[in-house]
């Protein structure tokens, strides 16, 4: 996945034209930016996340509008760029892969994917919700052994520790591990957009 909107491109090929008015070839973040320009206040991502321990109980709803989503991804892209190491001899920019260990139910999941697209960095998703933790670790080890990501973004500090354990088992390559808190300390606020009476076609992602 090298920053291209694969679903848009493939759908355009299958129908013989580009869907939704987008060009057949468009970077992933450009497609979202285009939509944000058209409907900036429309809900793009809606999710429910646990409240912080000791502050409140239950879950809180987080809604990102298209404008919020694109701005968040730009901020994450700036943070990622600051952590990018210099190119090694013979290494190309597109050879530097980003590993993403962020749950698909997290509000920052889509923004971090768009951030990778903004800096032209291929990415690979690490499983975070498999019932079989042993299998989850095996898949992570295979990913690091074969693809050798240069940076891994994790959901929490605990997630970073788990990745460090995987890297020790692989015993090879260098990967910088960054938690989202360190990449972009600002926390997402609870939902402010009106998401009542929405149909799924009006929302980009519901998690």
PDB file of C-alpha atoms in Angstrom:
ATOM      1  CA  UNK A   1       0.000   0.000   0.000  1.00  0.00           C
ATOM      2  CA  UNK A   2       1.914   2.978  -1.242  1.00  0.00           C
ATOM      3  CA  UNK A   3      -0.435   5.822  -0.607  1.00  0.00           C
ATOM      4  CA  UNK A   4      -2.741   5.090  -3.536  1.00  0.00           C
ATOM      5  CA  UNK A   5      -6.479   4.864  -3.097  1.00  0.00           C
ATOM      6  CA  UNK A   6      -6.574   1.243  -4.174  1.00  0.00           C
ATOM      7  CA  UNK A   7     -10.338   0.845  -3.846  1.00  0.00           C
ATOM      8  CA  UNK A   8     -10.947   3.946  -5.968  1.00  0.00           C
ATOM      9  CA  UNK A   9      -8.468   2.851  -8.613  1.00  0.00           C
ATOM     10  CA  UNK A  10      -9.750  -0.732  -8.851  1.00  0.00           C
ATOM     11  CA  UNK A  11     -13.380   0.314  -8.879  1.00  0.00           C
ATOM     12  CA  UNK A  12     -12.640   2.718 -11.699  1.00  0.00           C
ATOM     13  CA  UNK A  13     -10.964  -0.002 -13.711  1.00  0.00           C
ATOM     14  CA  UNK A  14     -13.813  -2.450 -13.213  1.00  0.00           C
ATOM     15  CA  UNK A  15     -16.439   0.070 -14.345  1.00  0.00           C
ATOM     16  CA  UNK A  16     -14.317   1.644 -17.031  1.00  0.00           C
ATOM     17  CA  UNK A  17     -14.463   5.030 -15.353  1.00  0.00           C
ATOM     18  CA  UNK A  18     -13.526   6.705 -12.083  1.00  0.00           C
ATOM     19  CA  UNK A  19     -16.250   6.485  -9.387  1.00  0.00           C
ATOM     20  CA  UNK A  20     -17.466   9.353  -7.221  1.00  0.00           C
ATOM     21  CA  UNK A  21     -15.998  11.902  -9.589  1.00  0.00           C
ATOM     22  CA  UNK A  22     -12.410  11.132  -8.519  1.00  0.00           C
ATOM     23  CA  UNK A  23      -9.592  10.508 -11.012  1.00  0.00           C
ATOM     24  CA  UNK A  24      -8.744   6.851 -11.623  1.00  0.00           C
ATOM     25  CA  UNK A  25      -5.328   7.450 -10.048  1.00  0.00           C
ATOM     26  CA  UNK A  26      -5.305   9.500  -6.865  1.00  0.00           C
ATOM     27  CA  UNK A  27      -3.336   9.291  -3.656  1.00  0.00           C
ATOM     28  CA  UNK A  28      -5.334   8.185  -0.659  1.00  0.00           C
ATOM     29  CA  UNK A  29      -4.966  11.443   1.228  1.00  0.00           C
ATOM     30  CA  UNK A  30      -5.826  13.491  -1.874  1.00  0.00           C
ATOM     31  CA  UNK A  31      -9.172  11.684  -2.137  1.00  0.00           C
ATOM     32  CA  UNK A  32      -9.965  12.606   1.467  1.00  0.00           C
ATOM     33  CA  UNK A  33      -8.763  16.182   0.974  1.00  0.00           C
ATOM     34  CA  UNK A  34     -11.059  16.480  -2.035  1.00  0.00           C
ATOM     35  CA  UNK A  35     -14.002  15.256   0.011  1.00  0.00           C
ATOM     36  CA  UNK A  36     -13.070  17.587   2.887  1.00  0.00           C
ATOM     37  CA  UNK A  37     -13.129  20.520   0.485  1.00  0.00           C
ATOM     38  CA  UNK A  38     -16.655  19.560  -0.596  1.00  0.00           C
ATOM     39  CA  UNK A  39     -18.154  18.567   2.776  1.00  0.00           C
ATOM     40  CA  UNK A  40     -15.812  19.757   5.559  1.00  0.00           C
ATOM     41  CA  UNK A  41     -18.356  19.440   8.383  1.00  0.00           C
ATOM     42  CA  UNK A  42     -19.750  16.044   7.381  1.00  0.00           C
ATOM     43  CA  UNK A  43     -18.936  13.141   9.758  1.00  0.00           C
ATOM     44  CA  UNK A  44     -16.076  11.032   8.390  1.00  0.00           C
ATOM     45  CA  UNK A  45     -15.171   8.751  11.305  1.00  0.00           C
ATOM     46  CA  UNK A  46     -17.395   7.805  14.223  1.00  0.00           C
ATOM     47  CA  UNK A  47     -16.209   5.531  17.001  1.00  0.00           C
ATOM     48  CA  UNK A  48     -16.756   4.746  20.651  1.00  0.00           C
ATOM     49  CA  UNK A  49     -13.706   4.602  22.882  1.00  0.00           C
ATOM     50  CA  UNK A  50     -13.294   3.799  26.600  1.00  0.00           C
ATOM     51  CA  UNK A  51     -13.076   6.835  28.814  1.00  0.00           C
ATOM     52  CA  UNK A  52      -9.812   7.438  30.605  1.00  0.00           C
ATOM     53  CA  UNK A  53      -9.541   5.484  33.886  1.00  0.00           C
ATOM     54  CA  UNK A  54     -10.257   7.519  36.987  1.00  0.00           C
ATOM     55  CA  UNK A  55     -12.009  10.295  35.077  1.00  0.00           C
ATOM     56  CA  UNK A  56     -15.297   8.831  33.941  1.00  0.00           C
ATOM     57  CA  UNK A  57     -16.921   5.480  33.395  1.00  0.00           C
ATOM     58  CA  UNK A  58     -18.108   3.805  30.225  1.00  0.00           C
ATOM     59  CA  UNK A  59     -17.326   4.957  26.716  1.00  0.00           C
ATOM     60  CA  UNK A  60     -17.323   8.257  24.902  1.00  0.00           C
ATOM     61  CA  UNK A  61     -18.293   8.907  21.332  1.00  0.00           C
ATOM     62  CA  UNK A  62     -15.708  10.507  19.088  1.00  0.00           C
ATOM     63  CA  UNK A  63     -16.641  11.930  15.729  1.00  0.00           C
ATOM     64  CA  UNK A  64     -14.192  13.365  13.229  1.00  0.00           C
ATOM     65  CA  UNK A  65     -15.529  15.483  10.421  1.00  0.00           C
ATOM     66  CA  UNK A  66     -13.713  15.377   7.106  1.00  0.00           C
ATOM     67  CA  UNK A  67     -12.009  18.648   8.020  1.00  0.00           C
ATOM     68  CA  UNK A  68     -10.971  17.217  11.419  1.00  0.00           C
ATOM     69  CA  UNK A  69      -9.751  14.003   9.835  1.00  0.00           C
ATOM     70  CA  UNK A  70      -7.572  15.703   7.240  1.00  0.00           C
ATOM     71  CA  UNK A  71      -6.136  18.161   9.753  1.00  0.00           C
ATOM     72  CA  UNK A  72      -5.358  15.364  12.195  1.00  0.00           C
ATOM     73  CA  UNK A  73      -3.615  13.392   9.461  1.00  0.00           C
ATOM     74  CA  UNK A  74      -1.510  16.425   8.499  1.00  0.00           C
ATOM     75  CA  UNK A  75      -0.369  16.833  12.105  1.00  0.00           C
ATOM     76  CA  UNK A  76       0.506  13.136  12.312  1.00  0.00           C
ATOM     77  CA  UNK A  77       2.372  13.376   9.006  1.00  0.00           C
ATOM     78  CA  UNK A  78       4.534  16.187  10.380  1.00  0.00           C
ATOM     79  CA  UNK A  79       5.265  14.112  13.474  1.00  0.00           C
ATOM     80  CA  UNK A  80       6.152  11.042  11.414  1.00  0.00           C
ATOM     81  CA  UNK A  81       8.454  13.038   9.140  1.00  0.00           C
ATOM     82  CA  UNK A  82      10.430  14.222  12.159  1.00  0.00           C
ATOM     83  CA  UNK A  83      11.151  10.612  13.138  1.00  0.00           C
ATOM     84  CA  UNK A  84      12.162   9.434   9.672  1.00  0.00           C
ATOM     85  CA  UNK A  85      15.827   8.359   9.673  1.00  0.00           C
ATOM     86  CA  UNK A  86      18.143   9.361   6.829  1.00  0.00           C
ATOM     87  CA  UNK A  87      18.180   7.085   3.822  1.00  0.00           C
ATOM     88  CA  UNK A  88      20.694   4.267   4.108  1.00  0.00           C
ATOM     89  CA  UNK A  89      23.148   3.711   1.210  1.00  0.00           C
ATOM     90  CA  UNK A  90      21.215   2.269  -1.713  1.00  0.00           C
ATOM     91  CA  UNK A  91      17.873   2.731   0.039  1.00  0.00           C
ATOM     92  CA  UNK A  92      14.957   4.409  -1.710  1.00  0.00           C
ATOM     93  CA  UNK A  93      12.357   6.508   0.066  1.00  0.00           C
ATOM     94  CA  UNK A  94       9.602   4.048  -0.873  1.00  0.00           C
ATOM     95  CA  UNK A  95      11.603   1.218   0.722  1.00  0.00           C
ATOM     96  CA  UNK A  96      10.999   2.670   4.173  1.00  0.00           C
ATOM     97  CA  UNK A  97       7.890   0.944   5.480  1.00  0.00           C
ATOM     98  CA  UNK A  98       5.684   2.059   8.354  1.00  0.00           C
ATOM     99  CA  UNK A  99       4.203  -0.613  10.614  1.00  0.00           C
ATOM    100  CA  UNK A 100       0.902   0.430  12.219  1.00  0.00           C
ATOM    101  CA  UNK A 101      -0.110  -1.233  15.465  1.00  0.00           C
ATOM    102  CA  UNK A 102      -3.238   0.810  16.100  1.00  0.00           C
ATOM    103  CA  UNK A 103      -6.630  -0.868  16.610  1.00  0.00           C
ATOM    104  CA  UNK A 104      -9.084  -0.375  13.781  1.00  0.00           C
ATOM    105  CA  UNK A 105     -11.570   0.842  16.391  1.00  0.00           C
ATOM    106  CA  UNK A 106      -9.318   3.745  17.401  1.00  0.00           C
ATOM    107  CA  UNK A 107     -10.169   7.239  16.166  1.00  0.00           C
ATOM    108  CA  UNK A 108      -6.568   7.733  15.028  1.00  0.00           C
ATOM    109  CA  UNK A 109      -6.536   4.615  12.836  1.00  0.00           C
ATOM    110  CA  UNK A 110      -7.667   6.387   9.657  1.00  0.00           C
ATOM    111  CA  UNK A 111      -5.628   9.563  10.355  1.00  0.00           C
ATOM    112  CA  UNK A 112      -2.366   7.609  10.733  1.00  0.00           C
ATOM    113  CA  UNK A 113      -3.020   5.791   7.437  1.00  0.00           C
ATOM    114  CA  UNK A 114      -3.603   9.114   5.705  1.00  0.00           C
ATOM    115  CA  UNK A 115      -0.465  10.503   7.352  1.00  0.00           C
ATOM    116  CA  UNK A 116       1.591   7.693   5.822  1.00  0.00           C
ATOM    117  CA  UNK A 117       0.108   8.538   2.449  1.00  0.00           C
ATOM    118  CA  UNK A 118       0.996  12.217   2.886  1.00  0.00           C
ATOM    119  CA  UNK A 119       4.694  11.477   3.334  1.00  0.00           C
ATOM    120  CA  UNK A 120       4.718   8.779   0.649  1.00  0.00           C
ATOM    121  CA  UNK A 121       5.456   5.984   3.091  1.00  0.00           C
ATOM    122  CA  UNK A 122       4.173   2.443   2.408  1.00  0.00           C
ATOM    123  CA  UNK A 123       2.508   0.899   5.437  1.00  0.00           C
ATOM    124  CA  UNK A 124       1.609  -2.494   6.828  1.00  0.00           C
ATOM    125  CA  UNK A 125      -1.046  -3.155   9.462  1.00  0.00           C
ATOM    126  CA  UNK A 126      -0.208  -5.263  12.502  1.00  0.00           C
ATOM    127  CA  UNK A 127      -3.015  -7.289  14.053  1.00  0.00           C
ATOM    128  CA  UNK A 128      -4.167  -6.059  17.456  1.00  0.00           C
ATOM    129  CA  UNK A 129      -7.395  -7.967  18.044  1.00  0.00           C
ATOM    130  CA  UNK A 130      -6.794 -11.626  17.262  1.00  0.00           C
ATOM    131  CA  UNK A 131      -8.260 -13.978  19.912  1.00  0.00           C
ATOM    132  CA  UNK A 132      -5.115 -16.104  19.620  1.00  0.00           C
ATOM    133  CA  UNK A 133      -2.329 -13.897  20.987  1.00  0.00           C
ATOM    134  CA  UNK A 134       0.279 -16.469  19.998  1.00  0.00           C
ATOM    135  CA  UNK A 135      -0.843 -16.291  16.375  1.00  0.00           C
ATOM    136  CA  UNK A 136      -0.918 -12.506  16.557  1.00  0.00           C
ATOM    137  CA  UNK A 137       2.712 -12.467  17.713  1.00  0.00           C
ATOM    138  CA  UNK A 138       3.749 -14.954  15.007  1.00  0.00           C
ATOM    139  CA  UNK A 139       2.215 -12.749  12.332  1.00  0.00           C
ATOM    140  CA  UNK A 140       3.992  -9.713  13.757  1.00  0.00           C
ATOM    141  CA  UNK A 141       7.321 -11.554  13.786  1.00  0.00           C
ATOM    142  CA  UNK A 142       6.840 -12.574  10.151  1.00  0.00           C
ATOM    143  CA  UNK A 143       6.035  -9.002   9.187  1.00  0.00           C
ATOM    144  CA  UNK A 144       9.172  -7.611  10.812  1.00  0.00           C
ATOM    145  CA  UNK A 145      11.345 -10.416   9.504  1.00  0.00           C
ATOM    146  CA  UNK A 146      10.229 -10.082   5.884  1.00  0.00           C
ATOM    147  CA  UNK A 147       9.317  -6.411   5.431  1.00  0.00           C
ATOM    148  CA  UNK A 148      11.675  -4.879   8.022  1.00  0.00           C
ATOM    149  CA  UNK A 149       9.684  -1.685   8.757  1.00  0.00           C
ATOM    150  CA  UNK A 150      11.771   1.348   9.669  1.00  0.00           C
ATOM    151  CA  UNK A 151       9.131   2.863  11.983  1.00  0.00           C
ATOM    152  CA  UNK A 152       6.354   1.269  14.013  1.00  0.00           C
ATOM    153  CA  UNK A 153       3.542   3.399  15.444  1.00  0.00           C
ATOM    154  CA  UNK A 154       1.762   1.807  18.387  1.00  0.00           C
ATOM    155  CA  UNK A 155      -1.465   2.626  20.179  1.00  0.00           C
ATOM    156  CA  UNK A 156      -0.011   2.719  23.695  1.00  0.00           C
ATOM    157  CA  UNK A 157       3.268   2.468  25.572  1.00  0.00           C
ATOM    158  CA  UNK A 158       2.299  -1.115  26.428  1.00  0.00           C
ATOM    159  CA  UNK A 159       1.957  -1.800  22.721  1.00  0.00           C
ATOM    160  CA  UNK A 160       5.430  -0.413  22.182  1.00  0.00           C
ATOM    161  CA  UNK A 161       6.789  -2.862  24.763  1.00  0.00           C
ATOM    162  CA  UNK A 162       5.100  -5.741  22.934  1.00  0.00           C
ATOM    163  CA  UNK A 163       6.709  -4.682  19.645  1.00  0.00           C
ATOM    164  CA  UNK A 164      10.093  -4.515  21.352  1.00  0.00           C
ATOM    165  CA  UNK A 165       9.595  -8.138  22.383  1.00  0.00           C
ATOM    166  CA  UNK A 166       8.844  -9.088  18.791  1.00  0.00           C
ATOM    167  CA  UNK A 167      11.944  -7.288  17.548  1.00  0.00           C
ATOM    168  CA  UNK A 168      14.082  -9.127  20.096  1.00  0.00           C
ATOM    169  CA  UNK A 169      12.746 -12.432  18.782  1.00  0.00           C
ATOM    170  CA  UNK A 170      13.399 -11.453  15.180  1.00  0.00           C
ATOM    171  CA  UNK A 171      16.922 -10.272  16.006  1.00  0.00           C
ATOM    172  CA  UNK A 172      17.559  -8.258  12.906  1.00  0.00           C
ATOM    173  CA  UNK A 173      17.003  -4.886  11.342  1.00  0.00           C
ATOM    174  CA  UNK A 174      16.395  -1.572  13.034  1.00  0.00           C
ATOM    175  CA  UNK A 175      12.925  -0.204  13.697  1.00  0.00           C
ATOM    176  CA  UNK A 176      12.061   2.915  15.634  1.00  0.00           C
ATOM    177  CA  UNK A 177       9.018   2.392  17.861  1.00  0.00           C
ATOM    178  CA  UNK A 178       6.782   5.378  18.518  1.00  0.00           C
ATOM    179  CA  UNK A 179       3.558   5.498  20.511  1.00  0.00           C
ATOM    180  CA  UNK A 180       0.765   7.775  19.339  1.00  0.00           C
ATOM    181  CA  UNK A 181       1.090   9.724  22.583  1.00  0.00           C
ATOM    182  CA  UNK A 182       4.670  10.624  21.717  1.00  0.00           C
ATOM    183  CA  UNK A 183       3.924  11.258  18.069  1.00  0.00           C
ATOM    184  CA  UNK A 184       1.075  13.632  18.740  1.00  0.00           C
ATOM    185  CA  UNK A 185       0.328  14.275  22.440  1.00  0.00           C
ATOM    186  CA  UNK A 186      -2.959  16.072  21.813  1.00  0.00           C
ATOM    187  CA  UNK A 187      -5.921  13.843  22.626  1.00  0.00           C
ATOM    188  CA  UNK A 188      -9.007  13.684  20.487  1.00  0.00           C
ATOM    189  CA  UNK A 189     -12.071  15.298  22.031  1.00  0.00           C
ATOM    190  CA  UNK A 190     -15.484  13.743  22.347  1.00  0.00           C
ATOM    191  CA  UNK A 191     -17.981  14.031  19.546  1.00  0.00           C
ATOM    192  CA  UNK A 192     -19.132  17.526  18.628  1.00  0.00           C
ATOM    193  CA  UNK A 193     -20.599  16.861  15.173  1.00  0.00           C
ATOM    194  CA  UNK A 194     -24.233  15.928  14.806  1.00  0.00           C
ATOM    195  CA  UNK A 195     -24.343  12.235  13.937  1.00  0.00           C
ATOM    196  CA  UNK A 196     -28.015  11.605  14.588  1.00  0.00           C
ATOM    197  CA  UNK A 197     -30.178  10.152  11.825  1.00  0.00           C
ATOM    198  CA  UNK A 198     -27.192   9.355   9.627  1.00  0.00           C
ATOM    199  CA  UNK A 199     -27.208   6.458   7.212  1.00  0.00           C
ATOM    200  CA  UNK A 200     -23.992   4.483   6.712  1.00  0.00           C
ATOM    201  CA  UNK A 201     -23.539   5.890   3.215  1.00  0.00           C
ATOM    202  CA  UNK A 202     -22.957   9.319   4.750  1.00  0.00           C
ATOM    203  CA  UNK A 203     -20.057   8.193   6.944  1.00  0.00           C
ATOM    204  CA  UNK A 204     -16.642   7.155   5.779  1.00  0.00           C
ATOM    205  CA  UNK A 205     -15.829   4.849   8.698  1.00  0.00           C
ATOM    206  CA  UNK A 206     -17.924   3.608  11.613  1.00  0.00           C
ATOM    207  CA  UNK A 207     -15.872   1.794  14.243  1.00  0.00           C
TER     208      UNK A 207
END
